Amino acid sequence: MKDETTAAGGADLEAELDGLVAAFAGLRRDLEQVLLGQRDVVEAIVCALVADGHVLLESPPGLGKTTLARSIAQSCGLDFQRVQFTPDLMPGDILGARVLDEDENGRRRFVQHRGPIFSQVLLADEINRATPRTQSALLEAMQERQVTLYGETHPLDPVFIVLATQNPLEMEGTYPLPEAQLDRFLAKLILPTPGEDDLVRVFETTTGGAVPALEARLDHGSVRRARALAERIAVPSDLVRRCARMVLASDPNHEHAPDAIRTNLRYGSSPRGGQALMRLARAHAFVRGGLHVDEDDLAFACVPALRHRLVLNYEGEAQGVATDDLARLLLEHASA
């Protein structure tokens, strides 16, 4: 880290920052060895972990979404649970339920069994295959960070993060997440197909078996501390204003919206999208070892934070417009 002990709150704090930054750098390197050819995705998901936000992962089957989620939990020393979403999955299968049990004396009583949501890293596999009722049960818990079962409220773990996946190739028989629920995800990441050299490395070093054991570089406490320190990363006022301009310009009815936004979007980003942009930019600054957010951090966070919050209209869908391009346009427009 830079020698700015006054801004960082003293030499001890700066040393702690250095240690955490080094640990997260090691985490990225480990994940890049497990998920070959996905360097940008690995960096973004590590930033989302620091930013305390849930992530939606999208790609065809076989590109490592499940492997990535499991490896993150292993490297951070966190409890991992996986739920395969299907049309017959019920909210109780995720949240938990009460069952009638009999003790050793023959007395019957209701016992509460907690569901997989009471974990630290939850993989919601193929979330768009579950019914809206089941999706809502999960997404409500994601937002409130607590679960209410039979009138009793149970807080979730402080480091709780959901990594949800969906397959864009098989949409028949699915229940696409509505815009209001997509907004609960801090970031949406799309895993590209690896290049030729990366595929060669995959074929040479793996056989599609178990994920190799990773060193636990972090633990529960260090993840919480990293999140607390990332929140203290300074954001210059001009970048905050630029973020506000991006959110406003994403509204196709706004007077300062670019022509491409007016033509191709039905809805733009909510203020929550701007908050996600700031949180992800702060986390990126922290992970790279910076003490303040700069333009590169904002540019890095732009597409993951906004791509799922920009809703195309009929014309935009017919023309095959990419929301990634519109997110970059908003960044450029706000910088002018």
CSV table of C-alpha atoms in Angstrom, one decimal:
chain,number,residue,atom,x,y,z
A,1,MET,CA,0.0,0.0,0.0
A,2,LYS,CA,1.0,3.6,-0.4
A,3,ASP,CA,2.7,5.4,2.5
A,4,GLU,CA,-0.3,7.5,3.5
A,5,THR,CA,-0.6,6.5,7.2
A,6,THR,CA,-2.6,9.6,8.1
A,7,ALA,CA,-5.3,8.9,5.6
A,8,ALA,CA,-5.4,5.2,6.4
A,9,GLY,CA,-5.7,5.9,10.1
A,10,GLY,CA,-2.2,5.0,11.3
A,11,ALA,CA,0.7,2.6,10.6
A,12,ASP,CA,-1.1,-0.4,12.3
A,13,LEU,CA,-4.1,0.1,10.1
A,14,GLU,CA,-2.0,0.4,7.0
A,15,ALA,CA,-0.2,-2.8,7.9
A,16,GLU,CA,-3.5,-4.6,8.3
A,17,LEU,CA,-4.6,-3.3,4.9
A,18,ASP,CA,-1.4,-4.5,3.3
A,19,GLY,CA,-2.0,-8.0,4.8
A,20,LEU,CA,-5.5,-8.2,3.6
A,21,VAL,CA,-4.6,-6.9,0.1
A,22,ALA,CA,-1.9,-9.6,-0.1
A,23,ALA,CA,-4.4,-12.3,1.0
A,24,PHE,CA,-6.9,-11.3,-1.6
A,25,ALA,CA,-4.2,-11.2,-4.3
A,26,GLY,CA,-3.4,-14.7,-3.3
A,27,LEU,CA,-7.0,-15.7,-3.5
A,28,ARG,CA,-7.3,-14.3,-7.0
A,29,ARG,CA,-4.2,-16.3,-8.1
A,30,ASP,CA,-5.6,-19.5,-6.7
A,31,LEU,CA,-9.0,-19.0,-8.3
A,32,GLU,CA,-7.4,-18.2,-11.6
A,33,GLN,CA,-5.6,-21.6,-11.5
A,34,VAL,CA,-8.9,-23.4,-10.8
A,35,LEU,CA,-10.9,-21.4,-13.4
A,36,LEU,CA,-8.6,-21.1,-16.3
A,37,GLY,CA,-9.3,-18.4,-18.8
A,38,GLN,CA,-11.7,-16.5,-16.5
A,39,ARG,CA,-9.4,-13.8,-15.1
A,40,ASP,CA,-11.8,-10.9,-15.4
A,41,VAL,CA,-14.7,-13.0,-13.8
A,42,VAL,CA,-12.4,-14.1,-10.9
A,43,GLU,CA,-11.4,-10.5,-10.2
A,44,ALA,CA,-15.1,-9.3,-10.3
A,45,ILE,CA,-16.4,-12.0,-8.0
A,46,VAL,CA,-13.6,-11.3,-5.5
A,47,CYS,CA,-14.6,-7.7,-5.6
A,48,ALA,CA,-18.2,-8.6,-5.0
A,49,LEU,CA,-17.2,-10.7,-2.0
A,50,VAL,CA,-15.4,-7.6,-0.6
A,51,ALA,CA,-18.4,-5.4,-1.5
A,52,ASP,CA,-20.8,-7.7,0.5
A,53,GLY,CA,-23.0,-8.3,-2.6
A,54,HIS,CA,-24.7,-11.2,-4.2
A,55,VAL,CA,-23.7,-12.3,-7.7
A,56,LEU,CA,-25.6,-13.7,-10.7
A,57,LEU,CA,-23.4,-15.9,-12.9
A,58,GLU,CA,-24.5,-16.7,-16.4
A,59,SER,CA,-23.0,-19.0,-18.9
A,60,PRO,CA,-23.6,-22.3,-20.8
A,61,PRO,CA,-23.0,-25.5,-18.9
A,62,GLY,CA,-19.5,-26.7,-18.2
A,63,LEU,CA,-17.7,-23.3,-17.8
A,64,GLY,CA,-17.0,-23.7,-14.1
A,65,LYS,CA,-19.7,-21.8,-12.3
A,66,THR,CA,-20.2,-24.4,-9.6
A,67,THR,CA,-16.4,-24.9,-9.3
A,68,LEU,CA,-15.9,-21.2,-8.9
A,69,ALA,CA,-18.5,-20.9,-6.1
A,70,ARG,CA,-17.1,-24.0,-4.2
A,71,SER,CA,-13.5,-22.7,-4.6
A,72,ILE,CA,-14.3,-19.3,-3.1
A,73,ALA,CA,-15.9,-20.9,0.0
A,74,GLN,CA,-12.9,-23.2,0.4
A,75,SER,CA,-10.3,-20.4,-0.1
A,76,CYS,CA,-12.1,-18.2,2.4
A,77,GLY,CA,-12.7,-20.9,5.0
A,78,LEU,CA,-16.5,-20.4,4.7
A,79,ASP,CA,-19.3,-22.9,4.9
A,80,PHE,CA,-20.7,-23.8,1.5
A,81,GLN,CA,-24.2,-25.1,0.5
A,82,ARG,CA,-25.6,-25.8,-2.9
A,83,VAL,CA,-29.2,-25.9,-3.9
A,84,GLN,CA,-30.3,-27.2,-7.3
A,85,PHE,CA,-33.3,-25.2,-8.3
A,86,THR,CA,-36.1,-27.2,-10.0
A,87,PRO,CA,-39.8,-26.4,-10.6
A,88,ASP,CA,-40.9,-28.5,-7.6
A,89,LEU,CA,-38.5,-26.9,-5.2
A,90,MET,CA,-40.4,-25.3,-2.3
A,91,PRO,CA,-39.5,-22.3,-0.1
A,92,GLY,CA,-39.1,-24.6,2.9
A,93,ASP,CA,-36.5,-26.6,1.0
A,94,ILE,CA,-34.3,-23.5,1.1
A,95,LEU,CA,-35.3,-21.7,4.3
A,96,GLY,CA,-36.1,-24.7,6.5
A,97,ALA,CA,-39.2,-26.2,8.1
A,98,ARG,CA,-40.7,-27.6,11.3
A,99,VAL,CA,-41.1,-31.3,11.6
A,100,LEU,CA,-42.8,-33.4,14.2
A,101,ASP,CA,-40.2,-35.4,16.2
A,102,GLU,CA,-40.3,-37.8,19.1
A,103,ASP,CA,-37.8,-37.7,21.9
A,104,GLU,CA,-36.4,-40.6,23.9
A,105,ASN,CA,-39.3,-40.4,26.3
A,106,GLY,CA,-41.9,-40.8,23.6
A,107,ARG,CA,-43.0,-37.2,23.8
A,108,ARG,CA,-43.7,-35.5,20.5
A,109,ARG,CA,-42.7,-32.0,19.7
A,110,PHE,CA,-42.0,-29.8,16.7
A,111,VAL,CA,-38.3,-29.4,15.9
A,112,GLN,CA,-37.1,-26.7,13.6
A,113,HIS,CA,-34.7,-27.7,10.9
A,114,ARG,CA,-32.7,-24.9,9.2
A,115,GLY,CA,-32.4,-25.0,5.5
A,116,PRO,CA,-29.3,-24.5,3.4
A,117,ILE,CA,-29.8,-20.7,3.4
A,118,PHE,CA,-28.2,-20.7,6.9
A,119,SER,CA,-24.8,-21.0,5.3
A,120,GLN,CA,-22.0,-18.5,4.4
A,121,VAL,CA,-21.7,-19.2,0.7
A,122,LEU,CA,-24.9,-20.4,-1.0
A,123,LEU,CA,-24.9,-21.6,-4.6
A,124,ALA,CA,-28.4,-21.2,-6.1
A,125,ASP,CA,-27.9,-23.4,-9.2
A,126,GLU,CA,-30.1,-22.6,-12.1
A,127,ILE,CA,-32.2,-20.2,-10.1
A,128,ASN,CA,-34.5,-19.5,-13.1
A,129,ARG,CA,-35.8,-23.1,-13.0
A,130,ALA,CA,-37.7,-22.6,-9.7
A,131,THR,CA,-41.1,-21.0,-9.5
A,132,PRO,CA,-41.5,-17.3,-8.7
A,133,ARG,CA,-42.7,-18.2,-5.2
A,134,THR,CA,-39.5,-20.1,-4.4
A,135,GLN,CA,-37.3,-17.4,-6.1
A,136,SER,CA,-39.0,-14.7,-4.0
A,137,ALA,CA,-38.3,-16.6,-0.7
A,138,LEU,CA,-34.6,-16.7,-1.5
A,139,LEU,CA,-34.4,-13.1,-2.8
A,140,GLU,CA,-36.2,-11.7,0.1
A,141,ALA,CA,-33.8,-13.3,2.5
A,142,MET,CA,-30.9,-11.9,0.3
A,143,GLN,CA,-32.2,-8.4,0.8
A,144,GLU,CA,-33.2,-8.5,4.5
A,145,ARG,CA,-30.3,-10.7,5.6
A,146,GLN,CA,-32.7,-12.6,7.8
A,147,VAL,CA,-35.3,-15.4,7.6
A,148,THR,CA,-38.7,-15.5,9.3
A,149,LEU,CA,-39.8,-19.1,10.1
A,150,TYR,CA,-43.2,-19.6,11.8
A,151,GLY,CA,-43.2,-16.2,13.3
A,152,GLU,CA,-39.6,-16.3,14.5
A,153,THR,CA,-36.9,-14.1,12.9
A,154,HIS,CA,-33.4,-15.7,12.4
A,155,PRO,CA,-30.5,-13.5,11.2
A,156,LEU,CA,-28.2,-14.9,8.5
A,157,ASP,CA,-24.5,-15.1,8.9
A,158,PRO,CA,-22.8,-11.7,8.5
A,159,VAL,CA,-20.7,-12.8,5.6
A,160,PHE,CA,-23.6,-14.5,3.8
A,161,ILE,CA,-23.4,-14.3,0.0
A,162,VAL,CA,-25.5,-15.9,-2.7
A,163,LEU,CA,-24.0,-17.0,-6.0
A,164,ALA,CA,-26.9,-17.7,-8.4
A,165,THR,CA,-26.4,-19.3,-11.8
A,166,GLN,CA,-28.5,-19.5,-14.9
A,167,ASN,CA,-28.0,-21.0,-18.3
A,168,PRO,CA,-28.9,-18.7,-21.2
A,169,LEU,CA,-29.2,-21.5,-23.7
A,170,GLU,CA,-32.1,-23.4,-22.2
A,171,MET,CA,-34.9,-21.0,-21.4
A,172,GLU,CA,-37.8,-23.3,-22.1
A,173,GLY,CA,-39.7,-24.1,-19.0
A,174,THR,CA,-37.9,-21.5,-16.9
A,175,TYR,CA,-39.1,-18.6,-14.9
A,176,PRO,CA,-36.9,-15.6,-15.7
A,177,LEU,CA,-36.2,-13.3,-12.8
A,178,PRO,CA,-38.2,-10.1,-13.0
A,179,GLU,CA,-36.4,-6.8,-13.0
A,180,ALA,CA,-37.2,-6.0,-9.3
A,181,GLN,CA,-35.5,-9.3,-8.2
A,182,LEU,CA,-32.6,-8.9,-10.6
A,183,ASP,CA,-31.9,-5.6,-8.8
A,184,ARG,CA,-31.1,-7.5,-5.6
A,185,PHE,CA,-27.9,-8.8,-7.2
A,186,LEU,CA,-24.9,-6.5,-6.8
A,187,ALA,CA,-23.4,-7.8,-10.0
A,188,LYS,CA,-24.1,-10.0,-13.0
A,189,LEU,CA,-21.1,-11.8,-14.4
A,190,ILE,CA,-21.0,-13.6,-17.8
A,191,LEU,CA,-18.4,-16.4,-18.2
A,192,PRO,CA,-17.0,-16.4,-21.7
A,193,THR,CA,-15.7,-19.5,-23.4
A,194,PRO,CA,-11.9,-19.8,-22.8
A,195,GLY,CA,-9.5,-19.2,-25.6
A,196,GLU,CA,-7.6,-22.0,-27.4
A,197,ASP,CA,-4.5,-21.8,-25.1
A,198,ASP,CA,-6.6,-21.8,-22.0
A,199,LEU,CA,-8.6,-24.8,-23.3
A,200,VAL,CA,-5.3,-26.7,-23.9
A,201,ARG,CA,-4.3,-26.0,-20.3
A,202,VAL,CA,-7.7,-27.3,-19.1
A,203,PHE,CA,-7.4,-30.5,-21.1
A,204,GLU,CA,-3.8,-31.0,-20.0
A,205,THR,CA,-4.3,-30.4,-16.3
A,206,THR,CA,-7.8,-31.6,-15.5
A,207,THR,CA,-10.1,-34.6,-16.2
A,208,GLY,CA,-13.3,-33.0,-15.0
A,209,GLY,CA,-13.0,-34.6,-11.6
A,210,ALA,CA,-12.9,-33.1,-8.1
A,211,VAL,CA,-11.8,-29.5,-7.5
A,212,PRO,CA,-8.2,-29.4,-6.3
A,213,ALA,CA,-7.7,-28.5,-2.6
A,214,LEU,CA,-7.0,-24.8,-2.1
A,215,GLU,CA,-5.2,-23.1,0.7
A,216,ALA,CA,-7.6,-21.2,3.0
A,217,ARG,CA,-6.0,-17.8,2.7
A,218,LEU,CA,-8.8,-15.9,4.5
A,219,ASP,CA,-11.3,-16.7,7.2
A,220,HIS,CA,-14.6,-15.4,8.4
A,221,GLY,CA,-13.1,-12.6,10.4
A,222,SER,CA,-10.8,-11.3,7.7
A,223,VAL,CA,-13.6,-11.2,5.2
A,224,ARG,CA,-15.7,-9.1,7.6
A,225,ARG,CA,-12.7,-6.8,8.3
A,226,ALA,CA,-12.0,-6.4,4.6
A,227,ARG,CA,-15.6,-5.3,4.0
A,228,ALA,CA,-15.4,-2.8,6.8
A,229,LEU,CA,-12.2,-1.3,5.5
A,230,ALA,CA,-13.4,-1.2,1.9
A,231,GLU,CA,-16.4,0.9,3.0
A,232,ARG,CA,-13.8,3.5,4.2
A,233,ILE,CA,-12.2,3.9,0.7
A,234,ALA,CA,-12.7,7.5,-0.3
A,235,VAL,CA,-14.6,8.3,-3.5
A,236,PRO,CA,-13.9,11.7,-5.0
A,237,SER,CA,-16.9,14.0,-5.4
A,238,ASP,CA,-16.6,14.2,-9.1
A,239,LEU,CA,-16.8,10.4,-9.5
A,240,VAL,CA,-19.9,10.3,-7.2
A,241,ARG,CA,-21.5,13.0,-9.4
A,242,ARG,CA,-20.5,11.0,-12.5
A,243,CYS,CA,-22.2,7.9,-11.0
A,244,ALA,CA,-25.4,10.0,-10.4
A,245,ARG,CA,-25.3,11.2,-14.0
A,246,MET,CA,-25.0,7.6,-15.3
A,247,VAL,CA,-28.1,6.5,-13.3
A,248,LEU,CA,-30.1,9.5,-14.5
A,249,ALA,CA,-29.0,9.1,-18.1
A,250,SER,CA,-30.0,5.5,-18.1
A,251,ASP,CA,-33.7,6.5,-17.9
A,252,PRO,CA,-34.9,6.7,-21.5
A,253,ASN,CA,-37.3,9.5,-20.6
A,254,HIS,CA,-34.6,11.7,-19.0
A,255,GLU,CA,-33.8,14.9,-20.9
A,256,HIS,CA,-30.0,14.0,-20.9
A,257,ALA,CA,-30.4,10.4,-22.0
A,258,PRO,CA,-28.2,9.5,-25.0
A,259,ASP,CA,-30.1,8.7,-28.2
A,260,ALA,CA,-29.1,5.0,-28.0
A,261,ILE,CA,-30.7,4.8,-24.5
A,262,ARG,CA,-33.9,6.5,-25.7
A,263,THR,CA,-34.1,4.2,-28.7
A,264,ASN,CA,-33.3,0.8,-27.1
A,265,LEU,CA,-34.2,0.9,-23.4
A,266,ARG,CA,-37.5,0.3,-21.7
A,267,TYR,CA,-36.2,0.9,-18.2
A,268,GLY,CA,-32.9,2.2,-16.8
A,269,SER,CA,-31.1,1.7,-13.6
A,270,SER,CA,-32.6,2.4,-10.2
A,271,PRO,CA,-30.7,4.3,-7.5
A,272,ARG,CA,-29.7,0.9,-6.1
A,273,GLY,CA,-27.7,0.4,-9.3
A,274,GLY,CA,-25.7,3.5,-8.5
A,275,GLN,CA,-25.1,2.2,-5.0
A,276,ALA,CA,-23.9,-1.1,-6.5
A,277,LEU,CA,-21.6,0.8,-8.8
A,278,MET,CA,-20.0,2.7,-5.9
A,279,ARG,CA,-19.7,-0.4,-3.7
A,280,LEU,CA,-18.1,-2.4,-6.5
A,281,ALA,CA,-15.7,0.4,-7.4
A,282,ARG,CA,-14.7,0.8,-3.7
A,283,ALA,CA,-14.0,-2.9,-3.5
A,284,HIS,CA,-11.9,-2.9,-6.6
A,285,ALA,CA,-9.9,0.0,-5.2
A,286,PHE,CA,-9.4,-2.0,-2.0
A,287,VAL,CA,-8.4,-5.2,-3.8
A,288,ARG,CA,-5.8,-3.4,-6.0
A,289,GLY,CA,-4.4,-1.7,-2.9
A,290,GLY,CA,-5.6,1.8,-3.4
A,291,LEU,CA,-6.8,4.3,-0.8
A,292,HIS,CA,-9.3,6.0,-3.0
A,293,VAL,CA,-11.5,5.2,-6.0
A,294,ASP,CA,-10.2,6.3,-9.4
A,295,GLU,CA,-11.6,6.3,-12.9
A,296,ASP,CA,-10.3,2.8,-13.6
A,297,ASP,CA,-12.2,1.4,-10.6
A,298,LEU,CA,-15.4,3.0,-11.9
A,299,ALA,CA,-14.9,1.7,-15.4
A,300,PHE,CA,-14.2,-1.8,-14.0
A,301,ALA,CA,-17.5,-1.8,-12.0
A,302,CYS,CA,-19.6,-0.2,-14.7
A,303,VAL,CA,-20.7,-3.3,-16.7
A,304,PRO,CA,-21.1,-5.9,-13.9
A,305,ALA,CA,-23.1,-3.5,-11.8
A,306,LEU,CA,-25.4,-2.2,-14.6
A,307,ARG,CA,-25.8,-4.8,-17.3
A,308,HIS,CA,-28.7,-6.6,-15.6
A,309,ARG,CA,-30.4,-3.3,-14.6
A,310,LEU,CA,-30.8,-2.0,-18.1
A,311,VAL,CA,-34.0,-3.5,-19.7
A,312,LEU,CA,-34.2,-3.5,-23.4
A,313,ASN,CA,-37.4,-2.5,-25.2
A,314,TYR,CA,-38.8,-4.4,-28.2
A,315,GLU,CA,-36.6,-2.5,-30.7
A,316,GLY,CA,-33.5,-3.1,-28.7
A,317,GLU,CA,-34.2,-6.8,-28.4
A,318,ALA,CA,-34.9,-7.0,-32.1
A,319,GLN,CA,-31.7,-5.3,-33.0
A,320,GLY,CA,-29.7,-7.5,-30.7
A,321,VAL,CA,-28.4,-4.5,-28.7
A,322,ALA,CA,-26.1,-5.5,-25.8
A,323,THR,CA,-26.7,-3.9,-22.5
A,324,ASP,CA,-22.9,-4.1,-21.9
A,325,ASP,CA,-22.4,-1.6,-24.7
A,326,LEU,CA,-25.1,0.7,-23.3
A,327,ALA,CA,-23.5,0.6,-19.8
A,328,ARG,CA,-20.2,1.6,-21.4
A,329,LEU,CA,-22.0,4.4,-23.3
A,330,LEU,CA,-23.4,5.7,-20.0
A,331,LEU,CA,-19.9,5.9,-18.5
A,332,GLU,CA,-18.6,7.7,-21.5
A,333,HIS,CA,-21.6,10.0,-21.6
A,334,ALA,CA,-21.3,10.9,-17.9
A,335,SER,CA,-17.6,11.6,-18.4
A,336,ALA,CA,-18.1,14.2,-21.2
